[in-house]
XYZ file of C-alpha atoms in Angstrom:
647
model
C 167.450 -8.116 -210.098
C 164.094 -10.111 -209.369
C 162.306 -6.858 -209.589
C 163.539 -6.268 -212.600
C 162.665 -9.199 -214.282
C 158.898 -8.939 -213.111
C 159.046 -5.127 -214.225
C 160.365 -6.624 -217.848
C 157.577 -9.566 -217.973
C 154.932 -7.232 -217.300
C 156.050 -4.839 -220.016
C 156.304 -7.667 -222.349
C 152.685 -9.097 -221.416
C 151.276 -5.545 -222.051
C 153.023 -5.103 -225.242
C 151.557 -8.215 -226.902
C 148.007 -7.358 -225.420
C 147.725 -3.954 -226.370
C 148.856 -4.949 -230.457
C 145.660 -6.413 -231.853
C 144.636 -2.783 -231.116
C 147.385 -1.267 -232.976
C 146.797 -3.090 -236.009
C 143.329 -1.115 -236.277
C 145.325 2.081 -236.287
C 147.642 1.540 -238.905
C 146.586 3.130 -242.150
C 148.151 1.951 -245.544
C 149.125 5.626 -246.306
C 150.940 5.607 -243.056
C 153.247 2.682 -244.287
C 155.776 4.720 -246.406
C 157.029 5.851 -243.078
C 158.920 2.846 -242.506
C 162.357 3.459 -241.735
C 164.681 2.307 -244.853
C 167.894 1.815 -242.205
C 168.718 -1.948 -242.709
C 171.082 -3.739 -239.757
C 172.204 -7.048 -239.629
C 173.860 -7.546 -236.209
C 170.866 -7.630 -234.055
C 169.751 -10.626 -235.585
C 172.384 -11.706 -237.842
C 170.028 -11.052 -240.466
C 168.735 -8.041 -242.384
C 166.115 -6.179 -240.420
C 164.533 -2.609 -240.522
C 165.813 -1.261 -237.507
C 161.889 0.798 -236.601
C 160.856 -2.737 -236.200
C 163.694 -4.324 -233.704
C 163.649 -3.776 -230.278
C 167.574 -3.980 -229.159
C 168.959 -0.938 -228.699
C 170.623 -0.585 -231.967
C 172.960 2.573 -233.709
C 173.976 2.798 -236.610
C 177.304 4.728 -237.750
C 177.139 5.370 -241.547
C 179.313 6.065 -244.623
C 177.834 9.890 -244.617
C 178.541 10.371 -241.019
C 182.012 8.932 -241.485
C 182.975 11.186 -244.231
C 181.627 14.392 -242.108
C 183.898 13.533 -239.303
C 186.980 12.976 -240.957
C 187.860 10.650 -237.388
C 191.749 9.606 -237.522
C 190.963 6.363 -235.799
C 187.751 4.105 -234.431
C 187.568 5.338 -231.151
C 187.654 9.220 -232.166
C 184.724 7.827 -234.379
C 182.465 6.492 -231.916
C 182.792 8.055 -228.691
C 179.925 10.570 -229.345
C 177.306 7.785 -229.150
C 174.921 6.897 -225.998
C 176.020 4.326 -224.038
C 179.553 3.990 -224.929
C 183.007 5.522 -223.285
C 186.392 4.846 -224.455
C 189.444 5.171 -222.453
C 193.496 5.105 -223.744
C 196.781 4.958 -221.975
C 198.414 8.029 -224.217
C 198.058 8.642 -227.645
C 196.494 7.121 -230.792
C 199.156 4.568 -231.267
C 197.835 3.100 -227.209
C 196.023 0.841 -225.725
C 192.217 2.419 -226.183
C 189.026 0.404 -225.023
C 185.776 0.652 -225.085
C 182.986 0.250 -222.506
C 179.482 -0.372 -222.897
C 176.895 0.630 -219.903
C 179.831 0.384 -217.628
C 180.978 -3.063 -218.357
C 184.099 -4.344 -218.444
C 185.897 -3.253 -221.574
C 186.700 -7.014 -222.373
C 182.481 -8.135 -222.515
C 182.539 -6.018 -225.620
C 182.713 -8.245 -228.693
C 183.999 -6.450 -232.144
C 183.299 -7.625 -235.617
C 184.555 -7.210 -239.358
C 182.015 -7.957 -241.512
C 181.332 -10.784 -239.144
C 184.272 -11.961 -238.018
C 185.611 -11.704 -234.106
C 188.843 -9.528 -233.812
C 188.894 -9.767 -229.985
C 193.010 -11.141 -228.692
C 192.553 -14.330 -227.503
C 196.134 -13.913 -226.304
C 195.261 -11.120 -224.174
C 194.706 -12.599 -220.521
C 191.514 -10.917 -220.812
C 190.369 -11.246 -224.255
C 190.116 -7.314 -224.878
C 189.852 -5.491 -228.893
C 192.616 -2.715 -229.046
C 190.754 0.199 -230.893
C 193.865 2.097 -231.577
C 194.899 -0.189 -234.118
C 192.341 0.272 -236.449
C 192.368 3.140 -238.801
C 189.118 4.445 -240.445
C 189.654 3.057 -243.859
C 187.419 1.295 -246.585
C 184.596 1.425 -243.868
C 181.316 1.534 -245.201
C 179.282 1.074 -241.504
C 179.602 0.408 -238.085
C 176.590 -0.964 -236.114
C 176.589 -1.041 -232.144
C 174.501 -3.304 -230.554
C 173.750 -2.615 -226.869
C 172.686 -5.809 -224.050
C 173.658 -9.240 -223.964
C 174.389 -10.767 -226.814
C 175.871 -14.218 -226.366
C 172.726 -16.164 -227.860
C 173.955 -14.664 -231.406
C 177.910 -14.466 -230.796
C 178.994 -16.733 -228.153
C 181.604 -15.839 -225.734
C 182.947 -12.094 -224.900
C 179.442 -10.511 -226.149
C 178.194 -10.321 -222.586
C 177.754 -6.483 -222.833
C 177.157 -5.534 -226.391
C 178.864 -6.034 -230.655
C 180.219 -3.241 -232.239
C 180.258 -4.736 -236.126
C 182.468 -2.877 -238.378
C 181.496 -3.259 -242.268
C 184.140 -2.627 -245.127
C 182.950 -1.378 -248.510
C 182.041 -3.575 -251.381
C 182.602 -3.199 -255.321
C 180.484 -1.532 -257.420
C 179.882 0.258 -260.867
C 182.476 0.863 -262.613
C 186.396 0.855 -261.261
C 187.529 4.133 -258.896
C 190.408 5.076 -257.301
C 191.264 7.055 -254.537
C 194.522 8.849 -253.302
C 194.144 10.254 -249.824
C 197.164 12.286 -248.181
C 196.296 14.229 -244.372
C 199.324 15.744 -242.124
C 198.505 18.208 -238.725
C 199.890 18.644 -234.956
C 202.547 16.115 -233.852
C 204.197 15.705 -237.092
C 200.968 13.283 -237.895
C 200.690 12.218 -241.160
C 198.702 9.445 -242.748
C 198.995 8.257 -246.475
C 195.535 6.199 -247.997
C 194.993 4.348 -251.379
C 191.691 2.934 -252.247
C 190.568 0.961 -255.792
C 187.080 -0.481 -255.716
C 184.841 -1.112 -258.435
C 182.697 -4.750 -260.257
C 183.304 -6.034 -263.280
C 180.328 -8.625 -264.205
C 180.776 -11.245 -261.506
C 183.413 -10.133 -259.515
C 183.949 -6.942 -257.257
C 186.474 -6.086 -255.499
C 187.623 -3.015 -252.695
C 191.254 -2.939 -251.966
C 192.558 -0.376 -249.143
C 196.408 0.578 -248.262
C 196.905 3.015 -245.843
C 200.144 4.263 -243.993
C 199.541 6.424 -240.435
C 202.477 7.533 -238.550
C 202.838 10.358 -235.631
C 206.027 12.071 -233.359
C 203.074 11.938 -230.701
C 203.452 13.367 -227.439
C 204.059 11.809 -223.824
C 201.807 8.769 -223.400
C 202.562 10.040 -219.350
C 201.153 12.517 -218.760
C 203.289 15.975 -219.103
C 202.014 17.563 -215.878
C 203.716 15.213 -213.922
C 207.030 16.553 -215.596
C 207.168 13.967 -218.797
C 208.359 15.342 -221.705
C 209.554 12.593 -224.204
C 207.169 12.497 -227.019
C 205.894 8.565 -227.844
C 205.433 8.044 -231.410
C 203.450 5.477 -233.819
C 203.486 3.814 -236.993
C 200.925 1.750 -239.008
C 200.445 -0.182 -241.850
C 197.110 -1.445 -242.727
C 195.928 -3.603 -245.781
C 192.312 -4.514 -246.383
C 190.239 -5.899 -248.773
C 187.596 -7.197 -249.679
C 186.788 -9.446 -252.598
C 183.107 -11.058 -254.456
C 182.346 -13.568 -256.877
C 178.835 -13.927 -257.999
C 179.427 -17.820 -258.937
C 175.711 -18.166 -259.989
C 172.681 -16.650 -259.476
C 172.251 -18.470 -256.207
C 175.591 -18.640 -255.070
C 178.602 -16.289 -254.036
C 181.665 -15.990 -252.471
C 183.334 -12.968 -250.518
C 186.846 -13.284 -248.924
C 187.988 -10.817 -246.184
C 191.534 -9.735 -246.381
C 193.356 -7.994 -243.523
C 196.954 -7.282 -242.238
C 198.169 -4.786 -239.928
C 201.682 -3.960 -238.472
C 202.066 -1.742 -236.050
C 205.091 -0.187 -233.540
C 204.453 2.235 -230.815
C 206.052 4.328 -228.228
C 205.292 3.756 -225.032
C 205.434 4.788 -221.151
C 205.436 3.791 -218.158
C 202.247 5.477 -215.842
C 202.413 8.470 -213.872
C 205.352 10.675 -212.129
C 208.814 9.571 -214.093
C 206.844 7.900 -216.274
C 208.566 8.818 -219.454
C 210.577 5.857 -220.774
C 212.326 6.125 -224.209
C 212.990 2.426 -224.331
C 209.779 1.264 -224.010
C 208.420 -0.258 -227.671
C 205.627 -2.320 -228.614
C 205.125 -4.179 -232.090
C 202.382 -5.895 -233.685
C 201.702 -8.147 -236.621
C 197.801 -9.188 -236.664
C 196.275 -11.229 -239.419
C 192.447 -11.829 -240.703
C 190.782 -13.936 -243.282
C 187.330 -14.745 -243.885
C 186.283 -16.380 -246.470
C 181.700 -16.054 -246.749
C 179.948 -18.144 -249.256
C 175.892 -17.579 -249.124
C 173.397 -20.256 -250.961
C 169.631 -19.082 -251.769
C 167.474 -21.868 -252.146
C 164.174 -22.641 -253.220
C 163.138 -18.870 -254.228
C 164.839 -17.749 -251.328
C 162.964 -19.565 -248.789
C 166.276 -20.934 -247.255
C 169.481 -19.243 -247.376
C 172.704 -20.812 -245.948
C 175.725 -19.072 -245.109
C 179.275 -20.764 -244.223
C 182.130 -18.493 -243.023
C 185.411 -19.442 -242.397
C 188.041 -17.479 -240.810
C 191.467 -17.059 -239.173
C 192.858 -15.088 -236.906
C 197.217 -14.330 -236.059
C 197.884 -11.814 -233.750
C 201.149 -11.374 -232.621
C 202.764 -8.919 -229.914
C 205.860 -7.961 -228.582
C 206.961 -5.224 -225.603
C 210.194 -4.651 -224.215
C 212.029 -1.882 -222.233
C 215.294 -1.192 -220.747
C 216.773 0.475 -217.098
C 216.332 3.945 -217.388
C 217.111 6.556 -214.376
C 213.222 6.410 -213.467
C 212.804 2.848 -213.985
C 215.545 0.302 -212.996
C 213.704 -2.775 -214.202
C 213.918 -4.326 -217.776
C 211.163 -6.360 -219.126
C 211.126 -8.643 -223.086
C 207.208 -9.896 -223.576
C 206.139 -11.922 -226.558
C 202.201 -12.908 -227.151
C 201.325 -15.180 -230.349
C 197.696 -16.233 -230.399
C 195.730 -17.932 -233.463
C 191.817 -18.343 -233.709
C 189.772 -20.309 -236.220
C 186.514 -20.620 -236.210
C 184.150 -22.403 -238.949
C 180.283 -20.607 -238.838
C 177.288 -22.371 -240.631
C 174.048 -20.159 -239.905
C 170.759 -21.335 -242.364
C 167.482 -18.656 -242.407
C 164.713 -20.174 -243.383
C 161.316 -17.975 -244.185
C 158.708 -20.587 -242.210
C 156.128 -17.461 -243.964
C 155.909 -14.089 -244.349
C 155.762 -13.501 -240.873
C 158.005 -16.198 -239.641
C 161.837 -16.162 -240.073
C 163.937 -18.899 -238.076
C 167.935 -19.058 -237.651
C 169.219 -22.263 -236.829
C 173.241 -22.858 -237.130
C 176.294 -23.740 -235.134
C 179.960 -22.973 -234.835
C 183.145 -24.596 -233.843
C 185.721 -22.190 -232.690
C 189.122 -23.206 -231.941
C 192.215 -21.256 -229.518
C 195.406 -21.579 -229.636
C 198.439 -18.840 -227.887
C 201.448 -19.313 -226.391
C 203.209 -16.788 -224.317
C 206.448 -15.417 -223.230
C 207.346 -12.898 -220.164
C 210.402 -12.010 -218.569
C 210.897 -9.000 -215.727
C 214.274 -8.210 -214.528
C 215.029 -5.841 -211.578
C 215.843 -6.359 -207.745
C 214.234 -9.507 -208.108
C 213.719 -11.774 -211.565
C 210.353 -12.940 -212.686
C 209.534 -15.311 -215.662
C 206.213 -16.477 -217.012
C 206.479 -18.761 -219.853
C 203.148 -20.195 -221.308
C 203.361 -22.983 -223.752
C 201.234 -23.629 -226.666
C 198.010 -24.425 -225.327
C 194.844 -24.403 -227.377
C 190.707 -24.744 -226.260
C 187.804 -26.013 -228.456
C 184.327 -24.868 -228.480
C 180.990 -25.736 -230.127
C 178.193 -24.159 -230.152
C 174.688 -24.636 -231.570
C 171.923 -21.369 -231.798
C 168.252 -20.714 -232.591
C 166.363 -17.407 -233.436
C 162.829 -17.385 -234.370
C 161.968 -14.026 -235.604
C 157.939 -13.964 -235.579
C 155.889 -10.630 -236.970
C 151.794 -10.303 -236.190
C 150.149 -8.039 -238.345
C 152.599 -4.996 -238.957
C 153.022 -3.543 -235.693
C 154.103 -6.243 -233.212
C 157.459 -7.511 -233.413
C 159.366 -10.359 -231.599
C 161.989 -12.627 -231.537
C 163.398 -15.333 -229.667
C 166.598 -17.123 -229.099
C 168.714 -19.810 -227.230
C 172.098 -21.200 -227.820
C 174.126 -23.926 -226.261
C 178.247 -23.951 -226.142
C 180.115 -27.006 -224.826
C 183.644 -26.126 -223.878
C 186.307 -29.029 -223.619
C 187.916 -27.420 -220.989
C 184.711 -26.266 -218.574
C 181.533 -27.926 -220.002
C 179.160 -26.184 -221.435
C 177.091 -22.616 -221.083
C 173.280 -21.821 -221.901
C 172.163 -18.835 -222.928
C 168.806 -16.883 -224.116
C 167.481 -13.758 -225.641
C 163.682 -12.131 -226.100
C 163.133 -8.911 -227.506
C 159.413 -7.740 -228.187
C 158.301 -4.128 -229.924
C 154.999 -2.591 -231.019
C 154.834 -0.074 -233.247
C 152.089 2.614 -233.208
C 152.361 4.151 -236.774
C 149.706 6.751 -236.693
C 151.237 8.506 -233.777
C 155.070 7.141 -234.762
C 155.525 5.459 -231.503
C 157.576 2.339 -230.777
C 157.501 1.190 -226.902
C 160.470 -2.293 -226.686
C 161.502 -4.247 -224.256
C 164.871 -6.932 -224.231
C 166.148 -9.429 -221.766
C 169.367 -12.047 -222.310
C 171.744 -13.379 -221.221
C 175.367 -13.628 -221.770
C 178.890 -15.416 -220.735
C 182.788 -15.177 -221.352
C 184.500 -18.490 -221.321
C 187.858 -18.337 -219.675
C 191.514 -17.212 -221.762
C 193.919 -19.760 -222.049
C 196.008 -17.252 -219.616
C 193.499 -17.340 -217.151
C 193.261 -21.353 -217.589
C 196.694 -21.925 -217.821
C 199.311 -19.394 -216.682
C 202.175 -20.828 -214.439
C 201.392 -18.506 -212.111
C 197.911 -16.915 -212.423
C 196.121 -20.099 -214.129
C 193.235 -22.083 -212.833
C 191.970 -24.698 -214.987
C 189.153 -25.200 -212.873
C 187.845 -21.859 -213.858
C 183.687 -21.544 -214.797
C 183.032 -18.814 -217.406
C 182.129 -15.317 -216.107
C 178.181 -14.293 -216.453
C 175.811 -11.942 -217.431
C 172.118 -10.912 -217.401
C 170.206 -7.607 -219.122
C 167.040 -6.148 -219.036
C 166.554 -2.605 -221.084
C 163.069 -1.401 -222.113
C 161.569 2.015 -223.406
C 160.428 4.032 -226.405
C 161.024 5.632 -229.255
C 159.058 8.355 -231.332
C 159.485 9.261 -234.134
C 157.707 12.522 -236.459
C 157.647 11.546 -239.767
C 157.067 15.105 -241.054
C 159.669 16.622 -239.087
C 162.380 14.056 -239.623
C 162.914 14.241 -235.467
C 163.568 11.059 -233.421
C 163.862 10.470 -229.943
C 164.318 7.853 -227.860
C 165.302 6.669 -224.172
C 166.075 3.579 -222.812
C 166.952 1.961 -219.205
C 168.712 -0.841 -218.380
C 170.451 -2.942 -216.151
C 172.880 -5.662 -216.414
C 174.131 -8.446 -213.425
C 177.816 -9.633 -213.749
C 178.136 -12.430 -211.453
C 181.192 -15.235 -211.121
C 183.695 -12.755 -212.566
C 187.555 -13.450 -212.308
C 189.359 -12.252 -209.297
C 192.598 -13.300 -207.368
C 192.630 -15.700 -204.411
C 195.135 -13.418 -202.209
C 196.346 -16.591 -201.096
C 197.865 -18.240 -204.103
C 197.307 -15.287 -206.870
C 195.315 -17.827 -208.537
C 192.308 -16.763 -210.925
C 188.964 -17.870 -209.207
C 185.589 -16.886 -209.945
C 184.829 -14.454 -207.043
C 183.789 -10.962 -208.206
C 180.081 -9.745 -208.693
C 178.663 -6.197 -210.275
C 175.505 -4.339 -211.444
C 176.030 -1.856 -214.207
C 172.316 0.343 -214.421
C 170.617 3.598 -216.136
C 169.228 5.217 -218.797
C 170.262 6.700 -222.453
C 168.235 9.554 -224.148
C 169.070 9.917 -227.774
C 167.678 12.181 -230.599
C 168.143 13.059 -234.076
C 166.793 15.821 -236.463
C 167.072 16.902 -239.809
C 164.423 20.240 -239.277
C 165.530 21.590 -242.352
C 167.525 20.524 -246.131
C 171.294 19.954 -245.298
C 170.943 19.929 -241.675
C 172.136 17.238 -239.873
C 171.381 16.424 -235.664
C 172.414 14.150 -233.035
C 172.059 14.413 -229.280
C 172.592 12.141 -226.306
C 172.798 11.419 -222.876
C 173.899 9.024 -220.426
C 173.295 8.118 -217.220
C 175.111 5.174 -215.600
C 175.453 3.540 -211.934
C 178.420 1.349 -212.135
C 179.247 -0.815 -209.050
C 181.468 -3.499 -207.517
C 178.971 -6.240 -205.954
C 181.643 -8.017 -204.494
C 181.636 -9.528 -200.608
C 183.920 -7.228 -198.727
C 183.848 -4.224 -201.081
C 183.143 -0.910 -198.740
C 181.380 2.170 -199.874
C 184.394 4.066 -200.846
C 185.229 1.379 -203.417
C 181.828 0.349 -204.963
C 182.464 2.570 -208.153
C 183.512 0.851 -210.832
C 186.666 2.519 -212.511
C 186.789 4.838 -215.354
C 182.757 4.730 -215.848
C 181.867 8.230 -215.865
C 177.954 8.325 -214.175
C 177.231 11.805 -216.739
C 178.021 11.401 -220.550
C 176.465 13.933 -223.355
C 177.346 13.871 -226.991
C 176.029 16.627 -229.675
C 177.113 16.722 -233.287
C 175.747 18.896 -236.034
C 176.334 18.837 -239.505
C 175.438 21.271 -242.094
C 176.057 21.385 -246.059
C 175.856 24.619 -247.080
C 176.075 22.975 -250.758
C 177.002 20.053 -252.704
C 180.887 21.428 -252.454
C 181.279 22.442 -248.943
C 179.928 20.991 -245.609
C 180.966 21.789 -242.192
C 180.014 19.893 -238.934
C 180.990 20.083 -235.249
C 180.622 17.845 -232.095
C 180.477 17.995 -228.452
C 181.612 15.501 -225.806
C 181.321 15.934 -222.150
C 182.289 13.367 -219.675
C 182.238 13.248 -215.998
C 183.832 12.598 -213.019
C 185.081 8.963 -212.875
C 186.885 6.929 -209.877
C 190.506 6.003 -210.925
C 193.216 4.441 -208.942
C 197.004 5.706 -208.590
C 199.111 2.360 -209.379
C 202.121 3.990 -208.801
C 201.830 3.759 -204.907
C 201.136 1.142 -202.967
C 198.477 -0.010 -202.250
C 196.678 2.248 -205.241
C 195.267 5.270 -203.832
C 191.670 6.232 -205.318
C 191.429 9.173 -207.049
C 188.498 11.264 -208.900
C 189.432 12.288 -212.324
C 188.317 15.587 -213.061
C 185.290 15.806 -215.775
C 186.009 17.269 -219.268
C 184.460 19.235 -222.205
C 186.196 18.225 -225.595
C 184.672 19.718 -228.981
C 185.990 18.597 -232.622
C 185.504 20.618 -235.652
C 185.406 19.443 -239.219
C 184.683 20.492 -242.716
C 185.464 19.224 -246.037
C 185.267 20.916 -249.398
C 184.954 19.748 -252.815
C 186.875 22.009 -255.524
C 186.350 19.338 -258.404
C 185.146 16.003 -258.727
C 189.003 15.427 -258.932
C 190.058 17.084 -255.945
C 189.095 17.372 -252.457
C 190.024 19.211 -249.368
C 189.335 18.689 -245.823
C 190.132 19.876 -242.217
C 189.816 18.552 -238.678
C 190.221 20.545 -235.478
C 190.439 18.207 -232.270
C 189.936 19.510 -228.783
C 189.594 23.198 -229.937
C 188.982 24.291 -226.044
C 192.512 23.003 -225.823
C 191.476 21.371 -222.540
C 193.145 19.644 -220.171
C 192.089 16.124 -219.200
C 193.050 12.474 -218.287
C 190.829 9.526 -219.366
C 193.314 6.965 -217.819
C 194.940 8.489 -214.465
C 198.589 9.264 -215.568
C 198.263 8.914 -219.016
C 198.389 12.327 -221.225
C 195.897 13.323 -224.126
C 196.407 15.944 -226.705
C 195.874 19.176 -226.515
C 194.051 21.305 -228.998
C 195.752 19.292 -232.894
C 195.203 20.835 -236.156
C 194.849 18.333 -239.109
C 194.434 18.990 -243.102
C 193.724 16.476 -245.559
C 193.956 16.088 -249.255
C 191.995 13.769 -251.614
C 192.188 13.044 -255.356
C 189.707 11.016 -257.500
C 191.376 10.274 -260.656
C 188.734 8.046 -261.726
């Protein structure tokens, strides 16, 4: 890693020395080719994404509407650097992984707010339980990011972004049905009315499904879902200075389930969730906008509950129950220093609280009861954004969290760019660092808690380029990184205790590109390449492979509008061979899942502004594939989709 961090220095040092130069080459006619994309989660604040240097993509409300995705994951896993995984069908577990780490160092946002289970022993966001609905963007952010976010941001932030109000009232009435007796039922209002707006979402997704084991190991019962979703999102302008937005969101949720591999099917196998979020955002502009507070409140209730009975291929019963709250109070301030100077200052309080039930019942019993326990943390963070001339870009950031239960973590962040804009070149260059503070399961379980546990840690270096030709409306861009993991949780094999034991290095590179060569054309291409491995004392070279990290990934999707009524777009995913391990034996065997070639088709077509059709073909090679090793996936699934605008 040492080498690394001298490679990343040195990059940085020549960056800054080479920009005085650039500024000479930047002529004023050359400034309209400023990209107009605007993020916020790299910073926390608005920025134009040409001039940041974290490796930054951005999903938007165009690209959503081409895709016509049923849920998140189908959404996103055609970008560079992430792979998602589930355990069955869309009403499963499905996680995400960013540059190979653990699927649990991803944090995920709503307009802000963290959604990770904090009564999940390891913290984890369950994709498959959110539907696409009322989304207007979703930005993932790449590296570290713990200087920004805190805890379980040690590998990247994928920020989802519901619509907001505008113009005048609309409503929407969405209806889609296809392969497994899917169906999913959507109603939309939005709209502003002087000082207030408002977007309301209700949405109803249910499915037969098919085997969440997977069929060619003889399972044939099908494993079903049903959702509920409600989410809003409501403004108030309360002066000129001042307003108010308040976050709504419930869920409820029951899926079929199964247990893994040969005999896996199990009919009694169910799993039900009730999740709740509120945030409540006020934002102050003072003094002409020089500083700008913002004070978010929010609340999390997720509760879940698994059970399943003796069945001829399983003679064990199980009942689980897992209740977890979070709140967490956020005051961030933004103060313009001058026009080249910006400077985040805030801190956060952020408080835990779960309690747990489990209960196994076969040759032998086995209970696990958790109490209510609860954790506190504060946290203070800086970021001085800091802009010479109008090439050279840089920020800078440190945070500090005190934990009542461990003590408290440090963390940091640099990211420098320069920006040639007569040749439309960008070279950037990031390091941080990031850290996970222990569950409450891992801190207090009967059986598997330590409360002597240290946070698990994290370190990142990417750097590269970008160019981009203006004419041609063609970008590409690669990037390499590498990211340490060190005091990661393990299992003394002694006591099954959690200790901090485990050590890995995730490393590669991404190559991205998008074109629009001519009107109505629409391009994006990737590729991945990532070395995932277990650092670990004792680890042999048969088990250094981290699971399900496949070392090839490649992603194309093209959309084209052949008018203002009809457009039609299609995507490729490839994935390669990854390591899995056979659970059902003992100990787990490894096994080499075979790679896979999935492509999607989609088109939607407007016959008036009142009514709209639309179509989604999913896995049209109708191949067959496992992303979790005896779990099923679907085969080729048909789905058609009606929409009506009354007003």
């Amino acid at each position: 890693m040492e080498k690394f961090k001298s490679l990343f220095f040195l990059f940085a040092i020549l960056i800054f020395s080479i920009s005085a130069k650039a500024q000479s080459l930047l002529p004023d006619s050359l400034k309209i080719f400023q990209l107009s994309d605007v993020v916020v989660t790299a910073t926390r604040t608005p920025g134009n994404i040409i001039e940041l240097a974290n490796s930054i993509t951005v999903i938007d409300s165009l690209e959503i509407a081409l895709k016509n995705a049923n849920n998140l994951s189908e959404l996103l896993n055609n970008e560079f650097g992430i792979h998602f995984t589930s355990q069955g069908g869309a009403g499963t577990l499905s996680n995400a992984y960013i540059r190979g780490s653990n699927t649990n160092y991803v944090l995920v946002l709503l307009d802000g707010m963290e959604l990770n289970l904090n009564n999940d022993p390891s913290g984890v966001f369950d994709f498959s339980s959110f539907p696409v609905d009322n989304i207007q963007r979703i930005e993932i952010l790449r590296g570290p990011q713990s200087t920004l976010y805190g805890s379980d941001a040690m590998a990247g932030v994928i920020n989802i972004i519901t619509k907001k109000g505008s113009d005048k009232p609309t409503l929407g009435l969405n209806a889609l049905g296809g392969s497994f007796n899917t169906y999913k039922l959507n109603a939309a209002t939005s709209g502003s009315t002087g000082v207030f707006d408002f977007s309301v979402s209700l949405s109803r997704n249910g499915s037969d499904g098919f085997s969440a084991a997977n069929k060619k190991h003889g399972n044939t019962e099908n494993d079903g879902y049903l959702k509920d979703q409600v989410l809003s999102n409501i403004g108030f302008n309360l002066s000129q200075n001042v307003n108010n937005n308040l976050l709504l969101r419930f869920v409820k949720a029951k899926s079929d389930l199964d247990q893994s591999g040969i005999k896996g099917d199990d009919p009694t196998y169910i799993y039900n969730l009730e999740e709740t979020n509120i945030n409540n955002e006020t934002n102050i502009s003072l003094f002409d906008e020089v500083w700008n507070q913002k004070l978010s409140l929010s609340y999390l209730r997720n509760v879940r509950k698994y059970k399943f009975d003796e069945t001829p291929n399983n003679p064990a019963s199980s009942r689980s129950l897992y209740d977890g709250r979070k709140f967490k109070v956020d005051w961030q301030n933004n103060l313009r220093l001058s026009k080249n100077n910006f400077i985040s200052v805030g801190a956060d309080f952020q408080y835990d609280e779960t309690s747990s039930e489990y209960y196994y019942y076969s040759g032998f019993n086995y209970e696990s009861l958790l109490p209510k326990v609860n954790s506190k943390i504060f946290g203070m963070y800086l970021l001085d954004q800091i802009k010479i001339g109008e090439s050279f870009f840089t920020s800078a950031g440190l945070r500090y969290d005190k934990h009542n239960k461990f003590g408290s973590s440090t963390t940091f962040q640099l990211a420098s760019s320069i920006v040639f804009w007569e040749t439309g070149t960008k070279v950037k260059a990031t390091i941080g660092t990031g850290y996970k503070a222990p569950s409450l399961f891992y801190l207090f379980d009967p059986a598997f808690g330590n409360p002597e546990l240290k946070p698990e840690k994290s370190m990142g270096i990417d750097f590269g380029f970008e160019q981009y030709f203006w004419k041609e409306n063609i970008t590409i861009g690669t990037t390499f990184f590498v990211n340490n993991f060190r005091e990661m949780f393990g299992f003394d094999p002694g006591t099954f205790k959690t200790i901090n034991i485990n050590k890995a290095q995730t490393s590669g590179i991404e190559f991205y590109s998008t074109l629009k060569p001519i009107q109505g054309l629409f391009i994006k291409l990737n590729y991945t390449f990532t070395k995932a491995f277990d650092k670990s004392d004792g680890i042999t070279k048969e088990e250094e492979n981290l699971l399900r990290r496949p070392e090839h990934k490649a992603g194309l999707f093209t959309a084209y509008s052949f008018s203002e009524k009809f457009d039609f777009s299609t995507e490729a995913i490839y994935v390669g061979e990854r390591d899995d391990k056979d659970f059902g034996t003992f100990p787990a065997k490894r096994i080499t899942l075979s790679p896979y070639l999935l492509i999607n088709l989609s088109a939607n077509y407007t016959l008036t502004d009142f009514i709209k059709f639309n179509l989604r073909i999913e896995n049209l090679l109708d191949k067959e594939y496992e992303e979790v090793y005896g779990y099923g996936t679907p085969g080729i699934s048909y789905y058609f989709g009606l929409s009506l605008r009354p007003f």
